[in-house]
mmCIF file of C-alpha atoms in Angstrom:
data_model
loop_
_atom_site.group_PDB
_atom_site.id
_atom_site.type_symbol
_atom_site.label_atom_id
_atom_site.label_comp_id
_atom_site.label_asym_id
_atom_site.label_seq_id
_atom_site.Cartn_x
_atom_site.Cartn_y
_atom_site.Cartn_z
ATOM 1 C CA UNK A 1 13.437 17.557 19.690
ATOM 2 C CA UNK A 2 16.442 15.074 18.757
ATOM 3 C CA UNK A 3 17.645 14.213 15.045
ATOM 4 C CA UNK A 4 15.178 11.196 15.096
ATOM 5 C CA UNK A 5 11.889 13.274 15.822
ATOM 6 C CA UNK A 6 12.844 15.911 13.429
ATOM 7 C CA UNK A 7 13.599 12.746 10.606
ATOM 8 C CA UNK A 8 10.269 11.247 11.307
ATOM 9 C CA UNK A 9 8.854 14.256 10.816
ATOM 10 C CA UNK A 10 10.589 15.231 7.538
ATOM 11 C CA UNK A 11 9.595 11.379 6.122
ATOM 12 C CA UNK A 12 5.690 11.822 7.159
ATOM 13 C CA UNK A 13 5.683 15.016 5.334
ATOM 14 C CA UNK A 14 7.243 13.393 2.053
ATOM 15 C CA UNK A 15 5.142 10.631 2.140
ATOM 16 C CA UNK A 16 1.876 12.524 2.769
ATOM 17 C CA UNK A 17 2.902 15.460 0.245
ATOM 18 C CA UNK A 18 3.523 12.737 -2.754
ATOM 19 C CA UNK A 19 0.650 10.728 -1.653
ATOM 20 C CA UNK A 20 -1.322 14.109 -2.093
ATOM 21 C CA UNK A 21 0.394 14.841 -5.266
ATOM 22 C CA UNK A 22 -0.413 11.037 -6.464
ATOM 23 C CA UNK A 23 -4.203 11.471 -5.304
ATOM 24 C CA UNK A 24 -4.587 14.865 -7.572
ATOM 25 C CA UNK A 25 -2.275 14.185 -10.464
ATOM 26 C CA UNK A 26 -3.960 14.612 -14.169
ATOM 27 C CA UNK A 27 -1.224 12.407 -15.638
ATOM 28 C CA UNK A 28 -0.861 8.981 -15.133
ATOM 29 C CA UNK A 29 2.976 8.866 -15.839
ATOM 30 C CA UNK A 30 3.595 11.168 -13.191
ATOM 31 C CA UNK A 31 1.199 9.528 -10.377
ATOM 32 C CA UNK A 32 3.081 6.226 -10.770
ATOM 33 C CA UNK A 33 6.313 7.825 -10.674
ATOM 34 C CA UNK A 34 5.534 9.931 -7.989
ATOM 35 C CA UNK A 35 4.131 7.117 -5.991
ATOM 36 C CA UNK A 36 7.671 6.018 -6.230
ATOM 37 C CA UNK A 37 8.736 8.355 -3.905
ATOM 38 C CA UNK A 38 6.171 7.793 -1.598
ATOM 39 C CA UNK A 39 7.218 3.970 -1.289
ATOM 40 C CA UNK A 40 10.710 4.587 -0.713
ATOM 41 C CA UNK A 41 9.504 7.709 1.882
ATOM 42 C CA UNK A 42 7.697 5.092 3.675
ATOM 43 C CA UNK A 43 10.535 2.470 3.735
ATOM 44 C CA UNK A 44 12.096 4.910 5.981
ATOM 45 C CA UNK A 45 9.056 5.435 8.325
ATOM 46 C CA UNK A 46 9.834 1.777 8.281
ATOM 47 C CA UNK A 47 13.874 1.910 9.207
ATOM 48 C CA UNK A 48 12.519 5.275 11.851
ATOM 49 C CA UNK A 49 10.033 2.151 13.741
ATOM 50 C CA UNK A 50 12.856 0.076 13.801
ATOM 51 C CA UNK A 51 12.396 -2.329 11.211
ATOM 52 C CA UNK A 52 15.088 -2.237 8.598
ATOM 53 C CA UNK A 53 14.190 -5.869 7.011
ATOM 54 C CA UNK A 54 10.926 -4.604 6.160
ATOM 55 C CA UNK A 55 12.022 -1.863 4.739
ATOM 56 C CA UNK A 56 14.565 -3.220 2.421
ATOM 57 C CA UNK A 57 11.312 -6.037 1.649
ATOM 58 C CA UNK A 58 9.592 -3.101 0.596
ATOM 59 C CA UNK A 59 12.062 -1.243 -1.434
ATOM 60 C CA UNK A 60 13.083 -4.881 -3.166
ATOM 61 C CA UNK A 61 8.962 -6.163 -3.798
ATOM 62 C CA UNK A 62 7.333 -2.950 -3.889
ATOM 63 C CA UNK A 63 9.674 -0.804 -5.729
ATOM 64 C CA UNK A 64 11.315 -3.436 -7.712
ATOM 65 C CA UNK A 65 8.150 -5.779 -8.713
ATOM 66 C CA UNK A 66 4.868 -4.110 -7.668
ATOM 67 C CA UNK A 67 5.557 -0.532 -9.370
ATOM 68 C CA UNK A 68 7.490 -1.987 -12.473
ATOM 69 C CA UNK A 69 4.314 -4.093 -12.949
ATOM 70 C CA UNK A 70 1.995 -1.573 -13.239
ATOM 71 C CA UNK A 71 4.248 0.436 -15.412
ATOM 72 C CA UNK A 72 4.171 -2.438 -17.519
ATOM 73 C CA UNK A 73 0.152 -2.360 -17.457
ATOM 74 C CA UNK A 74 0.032 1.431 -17.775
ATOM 75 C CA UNK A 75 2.314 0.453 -21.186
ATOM 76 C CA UNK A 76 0.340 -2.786 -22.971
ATOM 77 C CA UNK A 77 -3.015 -0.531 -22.076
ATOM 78 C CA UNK A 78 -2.120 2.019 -25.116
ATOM 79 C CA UNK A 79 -3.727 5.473 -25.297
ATOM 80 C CA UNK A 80 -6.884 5.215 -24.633
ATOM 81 C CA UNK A 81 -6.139 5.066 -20.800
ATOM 82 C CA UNK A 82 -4.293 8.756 -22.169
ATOM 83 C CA UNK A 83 -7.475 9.249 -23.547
ATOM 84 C CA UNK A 84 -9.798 9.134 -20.637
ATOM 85 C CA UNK A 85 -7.586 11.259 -18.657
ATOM 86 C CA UNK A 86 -7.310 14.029 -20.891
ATOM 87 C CA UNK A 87 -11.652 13.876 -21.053
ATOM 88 C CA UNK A 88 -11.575 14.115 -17.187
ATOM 89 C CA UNK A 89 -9.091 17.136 -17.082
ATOM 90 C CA UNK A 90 -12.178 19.460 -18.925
ATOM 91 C CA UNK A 91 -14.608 19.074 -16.128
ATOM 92 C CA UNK A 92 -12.150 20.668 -13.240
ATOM 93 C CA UNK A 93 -14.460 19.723 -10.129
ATOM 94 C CA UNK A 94 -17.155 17.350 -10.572
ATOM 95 C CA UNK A 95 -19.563 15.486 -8.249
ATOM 96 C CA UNK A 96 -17.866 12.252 -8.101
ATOM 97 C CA UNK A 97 -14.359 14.480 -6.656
ATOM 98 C CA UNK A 98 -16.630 16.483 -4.141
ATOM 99 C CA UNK A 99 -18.506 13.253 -2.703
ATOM 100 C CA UNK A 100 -15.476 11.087 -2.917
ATOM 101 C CA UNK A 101 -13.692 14.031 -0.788
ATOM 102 C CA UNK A 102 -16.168 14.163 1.461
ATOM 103 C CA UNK A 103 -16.238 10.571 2.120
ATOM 104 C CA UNK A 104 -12.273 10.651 3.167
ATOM 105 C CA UNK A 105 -12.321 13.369 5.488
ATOM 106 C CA UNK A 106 -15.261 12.338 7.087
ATOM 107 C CA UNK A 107 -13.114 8.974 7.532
ATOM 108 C CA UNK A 108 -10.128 10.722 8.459
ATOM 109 C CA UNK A 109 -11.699 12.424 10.933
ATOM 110 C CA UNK A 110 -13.626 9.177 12.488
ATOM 111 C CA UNK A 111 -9.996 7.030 12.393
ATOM 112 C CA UNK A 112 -8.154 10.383 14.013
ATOM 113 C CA UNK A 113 -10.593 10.860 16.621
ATOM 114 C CA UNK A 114 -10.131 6.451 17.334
ATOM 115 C CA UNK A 115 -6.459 6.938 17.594
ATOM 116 C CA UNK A 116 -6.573 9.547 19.352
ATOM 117 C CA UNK A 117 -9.103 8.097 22.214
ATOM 118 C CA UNK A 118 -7.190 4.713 22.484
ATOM 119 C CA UNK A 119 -4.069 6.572 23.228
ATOM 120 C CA UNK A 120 -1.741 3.727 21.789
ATOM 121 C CA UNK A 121 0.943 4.375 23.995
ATOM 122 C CA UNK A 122 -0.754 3.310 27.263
ATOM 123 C CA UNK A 123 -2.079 -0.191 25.982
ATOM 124 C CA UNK A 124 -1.713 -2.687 28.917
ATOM 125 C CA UNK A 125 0.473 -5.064 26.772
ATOM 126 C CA UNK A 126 2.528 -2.616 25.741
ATOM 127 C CA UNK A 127 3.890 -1.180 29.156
ATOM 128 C CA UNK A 128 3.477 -4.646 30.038
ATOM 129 C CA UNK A 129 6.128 -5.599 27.123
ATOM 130 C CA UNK A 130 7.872 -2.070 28.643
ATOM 131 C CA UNK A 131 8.378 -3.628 31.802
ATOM 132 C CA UNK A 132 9.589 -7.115 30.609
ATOM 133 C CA UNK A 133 12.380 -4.952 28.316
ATOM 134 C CA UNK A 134 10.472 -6.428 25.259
ATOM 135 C CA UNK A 135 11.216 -3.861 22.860
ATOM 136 C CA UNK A 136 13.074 -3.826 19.801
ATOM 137 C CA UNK A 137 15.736 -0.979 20.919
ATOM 138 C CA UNK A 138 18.203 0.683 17.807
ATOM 139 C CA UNK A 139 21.288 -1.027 18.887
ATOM 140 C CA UNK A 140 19.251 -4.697 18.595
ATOM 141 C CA UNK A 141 20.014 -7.103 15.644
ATOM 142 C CA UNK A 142 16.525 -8.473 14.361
ATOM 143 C CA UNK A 143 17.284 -9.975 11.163
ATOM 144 C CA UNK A 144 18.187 -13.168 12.771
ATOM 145 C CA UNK A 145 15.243 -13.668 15.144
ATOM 146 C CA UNK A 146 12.968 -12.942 12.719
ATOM 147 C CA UNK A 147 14.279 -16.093 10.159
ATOM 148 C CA UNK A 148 14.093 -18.161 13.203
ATOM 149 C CA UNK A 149 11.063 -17.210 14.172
ATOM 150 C CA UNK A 150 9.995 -17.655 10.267
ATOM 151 C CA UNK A 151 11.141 -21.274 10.260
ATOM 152 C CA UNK A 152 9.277 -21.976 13.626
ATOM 153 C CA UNK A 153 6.802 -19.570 15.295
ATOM 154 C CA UNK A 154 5.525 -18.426 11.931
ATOM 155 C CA UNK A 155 5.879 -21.891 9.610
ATOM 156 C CA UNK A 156 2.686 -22.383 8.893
ATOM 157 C CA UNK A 157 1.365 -18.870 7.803
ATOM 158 C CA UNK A 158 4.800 -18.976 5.737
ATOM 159 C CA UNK A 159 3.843 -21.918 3.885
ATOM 160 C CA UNK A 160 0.117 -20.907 3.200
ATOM 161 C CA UNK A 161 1.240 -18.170 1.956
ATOM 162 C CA UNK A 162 3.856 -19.255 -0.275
ATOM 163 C CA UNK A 163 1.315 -21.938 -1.703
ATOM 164 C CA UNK A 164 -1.107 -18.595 -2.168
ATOM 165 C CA UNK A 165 1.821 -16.565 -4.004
ATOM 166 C CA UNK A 166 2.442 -19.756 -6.275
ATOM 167 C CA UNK A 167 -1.473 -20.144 -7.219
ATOM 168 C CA UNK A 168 -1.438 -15.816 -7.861
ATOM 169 C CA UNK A 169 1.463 -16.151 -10.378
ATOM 170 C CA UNK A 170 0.056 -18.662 -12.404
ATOM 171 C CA UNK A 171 -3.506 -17.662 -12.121
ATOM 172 C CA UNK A 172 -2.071 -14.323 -13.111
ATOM 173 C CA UNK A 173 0.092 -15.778 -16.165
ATOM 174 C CA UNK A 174 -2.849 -17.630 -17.269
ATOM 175 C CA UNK A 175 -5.135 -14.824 -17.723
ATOM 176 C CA UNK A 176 -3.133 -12.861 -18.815
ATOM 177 C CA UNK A 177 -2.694 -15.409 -22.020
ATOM 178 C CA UNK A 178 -3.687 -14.446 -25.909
ATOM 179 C CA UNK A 179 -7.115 -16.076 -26.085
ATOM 180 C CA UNK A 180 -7.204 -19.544 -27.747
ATOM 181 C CA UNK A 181 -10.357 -20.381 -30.221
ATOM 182 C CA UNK A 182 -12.092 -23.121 -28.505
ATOM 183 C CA UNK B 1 11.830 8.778 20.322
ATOM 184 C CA UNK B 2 8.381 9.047 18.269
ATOM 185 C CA UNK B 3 5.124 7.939 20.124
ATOM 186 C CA UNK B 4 3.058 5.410 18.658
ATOM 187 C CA UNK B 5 0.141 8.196 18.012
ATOM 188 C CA UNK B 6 2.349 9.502 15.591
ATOM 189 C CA UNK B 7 2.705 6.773 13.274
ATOM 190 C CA UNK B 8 -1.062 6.129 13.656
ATOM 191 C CA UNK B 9 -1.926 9.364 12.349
ATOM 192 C CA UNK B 10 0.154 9.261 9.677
ATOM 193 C CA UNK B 11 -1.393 5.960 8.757
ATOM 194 C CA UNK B 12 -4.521 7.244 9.097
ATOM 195 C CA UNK B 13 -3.869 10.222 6.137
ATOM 196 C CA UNK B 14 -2.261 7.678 4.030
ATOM 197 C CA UNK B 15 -5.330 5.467 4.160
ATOM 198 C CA UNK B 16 -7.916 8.350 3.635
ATOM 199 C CA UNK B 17 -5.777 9.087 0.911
ATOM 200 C CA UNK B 18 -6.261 5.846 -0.447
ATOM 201 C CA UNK B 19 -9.529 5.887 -0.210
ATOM 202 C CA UNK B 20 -10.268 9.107 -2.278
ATOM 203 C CA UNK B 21 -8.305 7.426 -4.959
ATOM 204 C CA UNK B 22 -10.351 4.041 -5.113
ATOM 205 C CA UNK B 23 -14.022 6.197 -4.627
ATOM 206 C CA UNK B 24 -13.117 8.964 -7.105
ATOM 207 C CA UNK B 25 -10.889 7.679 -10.201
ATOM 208 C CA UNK B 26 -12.098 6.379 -13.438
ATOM 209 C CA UNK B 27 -9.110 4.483 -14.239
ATOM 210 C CA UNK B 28 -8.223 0.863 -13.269
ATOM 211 C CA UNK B 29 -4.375 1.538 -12.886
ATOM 212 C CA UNK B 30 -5.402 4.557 -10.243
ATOM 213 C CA UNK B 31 -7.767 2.624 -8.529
ATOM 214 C CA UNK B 32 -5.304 -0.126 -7.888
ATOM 215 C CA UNK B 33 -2.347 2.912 -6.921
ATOM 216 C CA UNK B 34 -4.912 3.952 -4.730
ATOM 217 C CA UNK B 35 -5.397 -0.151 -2.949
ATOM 218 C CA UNK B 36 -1.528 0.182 -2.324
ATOM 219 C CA UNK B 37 -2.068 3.216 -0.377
ATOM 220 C CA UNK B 38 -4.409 1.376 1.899
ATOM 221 C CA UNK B 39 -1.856 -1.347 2.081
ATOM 222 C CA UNK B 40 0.543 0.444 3.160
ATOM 223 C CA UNK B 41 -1.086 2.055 6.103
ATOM 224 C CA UNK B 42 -1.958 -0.807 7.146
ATOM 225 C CA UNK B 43 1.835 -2.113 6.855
ATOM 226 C CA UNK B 44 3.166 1.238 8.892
ATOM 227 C CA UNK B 45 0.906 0.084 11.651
ATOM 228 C CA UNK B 46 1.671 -3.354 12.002
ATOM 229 C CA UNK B 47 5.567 -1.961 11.869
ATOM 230 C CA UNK B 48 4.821 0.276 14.339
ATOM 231 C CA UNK B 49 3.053 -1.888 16.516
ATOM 232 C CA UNK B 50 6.128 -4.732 15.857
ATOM 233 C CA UNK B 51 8.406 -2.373 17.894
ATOM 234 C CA UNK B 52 6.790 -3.905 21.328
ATOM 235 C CA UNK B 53 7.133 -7.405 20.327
ATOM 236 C CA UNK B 54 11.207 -8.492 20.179
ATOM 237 C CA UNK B 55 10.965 -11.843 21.225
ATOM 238 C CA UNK B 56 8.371 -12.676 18.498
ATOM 239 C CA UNK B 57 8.321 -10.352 15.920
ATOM 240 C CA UNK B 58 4.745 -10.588 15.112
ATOM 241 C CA UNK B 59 3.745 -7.427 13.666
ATOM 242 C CA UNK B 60 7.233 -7.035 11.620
ATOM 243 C CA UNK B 61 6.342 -10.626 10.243
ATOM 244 C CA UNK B 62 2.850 -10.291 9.316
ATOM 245 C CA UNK B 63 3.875 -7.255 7.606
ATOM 246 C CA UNK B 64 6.045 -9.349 5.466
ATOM 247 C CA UNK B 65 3.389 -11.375 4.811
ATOM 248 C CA UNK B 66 0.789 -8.483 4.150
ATOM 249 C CA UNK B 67 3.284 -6.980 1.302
ATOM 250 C CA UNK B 68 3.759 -10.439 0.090
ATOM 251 C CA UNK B 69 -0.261 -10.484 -0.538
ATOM 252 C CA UNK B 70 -0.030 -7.214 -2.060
ATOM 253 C CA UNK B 71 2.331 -8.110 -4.932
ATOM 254 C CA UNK B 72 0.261 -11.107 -5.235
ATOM 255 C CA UNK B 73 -3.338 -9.093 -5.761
ATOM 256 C CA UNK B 74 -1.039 -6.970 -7.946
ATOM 257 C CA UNK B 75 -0.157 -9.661 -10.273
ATOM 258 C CA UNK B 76 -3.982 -10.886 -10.869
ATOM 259 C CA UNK B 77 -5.142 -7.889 -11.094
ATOM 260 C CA UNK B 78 -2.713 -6.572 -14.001
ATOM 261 C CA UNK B 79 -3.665 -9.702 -15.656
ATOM 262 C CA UNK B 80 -7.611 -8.612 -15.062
ATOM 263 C CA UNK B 81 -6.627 -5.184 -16.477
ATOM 264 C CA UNK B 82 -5.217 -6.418 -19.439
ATOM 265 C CA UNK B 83 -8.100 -8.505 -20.266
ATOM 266 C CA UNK B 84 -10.739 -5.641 -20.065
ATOM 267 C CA UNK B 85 -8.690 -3.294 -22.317
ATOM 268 C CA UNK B 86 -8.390 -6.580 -24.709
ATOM 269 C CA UNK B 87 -11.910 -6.933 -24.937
ATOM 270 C CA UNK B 88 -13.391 -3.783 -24.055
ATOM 271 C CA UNK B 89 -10.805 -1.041 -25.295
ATOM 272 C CA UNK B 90 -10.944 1.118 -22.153
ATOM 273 C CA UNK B 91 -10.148 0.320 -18.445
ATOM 274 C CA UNK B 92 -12.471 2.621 -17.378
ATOM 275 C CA UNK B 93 -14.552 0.786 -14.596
ATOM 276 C CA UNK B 94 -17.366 2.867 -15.110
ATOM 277 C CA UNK B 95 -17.946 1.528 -18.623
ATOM 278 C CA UNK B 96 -17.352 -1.708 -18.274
ATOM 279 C CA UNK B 97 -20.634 -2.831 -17.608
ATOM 280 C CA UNK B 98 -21.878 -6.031 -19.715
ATOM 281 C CA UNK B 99 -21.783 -9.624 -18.130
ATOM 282 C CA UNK B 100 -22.360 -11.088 -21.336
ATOM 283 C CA UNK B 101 -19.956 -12.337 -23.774
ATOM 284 C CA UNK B 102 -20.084 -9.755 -26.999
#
């Protein structure tokens, strides 16, 4: 077991842990903040696959924008959002937990036995991209092929998606306006 | 090196995690935490799956463009939040229940 395994292995338990802790948390405050941790524990799952741009996307947009943004909701929502939490933290177990716990495992057990059965490893194209010394080794620079493959390969999801970001924003700004008396 | 199996199964957790969240939460902010986990499973295995493709980079770019769509459903549904505690006072989705105007 090298340094790399034993990293991986410390960052899955991190994530998992505060995804746990986020999942079971009675205070609101502490779920967002701890769902922090989780991001920035999955950024490097990210750099440990060999994909450091994505992980610095994910620090900058998820850290940066996505989790100040709901901060910001969790803020201009006042306390009644305080309010419902404290009402849930009488009843310790209900129904709704049990059934909505049952629900994931039973998932988590029907996705683990799937990954387990397709045994990822052995895909044809991927011992076929094995054999053609298509993969992305730690000593490879892939910043650079992946802008050029941004601007070519990948120009028109690029654009449709920018034109989708654009018409998000100011669908978002817009309803997000004081209502005007018509 | 780590095998692929390994990163599935962690995605797996992460997106059963997820999914508790969304089913069992009565709060809107929660729910939506609990959307991101699902996102980001799905991101880990379109990272993962990226490591086999150098000359392309598809998976590492569609994940780009999956957590560009996630600040984007982010954004609207803030906005959506905001509105129901404007109008109804809570963001429980439970009791938000009329179609009506009040």
């Amino acid at each position: 077991m090298n340094l790399v395994q034993i990293l991986f292995y410390v960052m899955a338990f991190i994530t998992l842990a505060s995804a746990i802790f986020v999942a079971v948390s009675k205070t609101l405050v502490r779920s967002i903040f701890m769902f922090f941790i989780t991001l920035f524990a999955l950024a490097g799952l990210y750099v440990l696959a060999l994909a450091d741009f994505v992980a610095i996307t994910q620090i900058v947009i998820y850290v940066g924008g996505i989790l100040v943004l709901i901060l910001f909701a969790f803020m201009l929502s006042g306390r009644e959002t305080l309010d419902a939490l404290q009402k849930q933290k009488n009843q310790f177990i209900s129904a709704n937990k049990v059934a909505a716990l049952f629900l994931a495992a039973i998932f988590f057990i029907v996705l683990l036995n799937m990954v387990l059965k397709v045994d990822a490893d052995h895909l044809p194209w991927i011992t076929n991209a094995i054999r053609t010394n298509n993969v992305i080794t730690p000593t490879s620079i892939t910043t650079d092929n992946i802008g050029i493959n941004l601007m070519t390969r990948y120009l028109l999801p690029f654009e449709a998606i920018s034109i989708l970001l654009m018409m998000a924003l100011i669908g978002a700004a817009h309803l997000s306006r004081k209502e005007q008396t018509l | 090196m780590m095998s692929l199996t390994d990163f599935l199964v962690v995605s797996a957790a992460l997106f059963c995690i997820g999914l508790f969240m969304v089913v069992s939460k009565s709060n809107a902010i929660q729910i939506l935490i609990g959307i991101e986990l699902m996102l980001n499973a799905a991101i880990l295995n379109l990272v993962a799956f990226g490591k086999y493709d150098r000359l392309n980079n598809g998976g590492q770019l569609f994940a780009l463009f999956a957590i560009v769509l996630a600040a984007a459903t982010t954004a609207v549904a803030l906005a959506i939040i905001l509105n129901v505690y404007r109008r109804y006072k809570t963001i429980d989705p439970n009791k938000v229940d009329k179609l009506r105007d009040e």
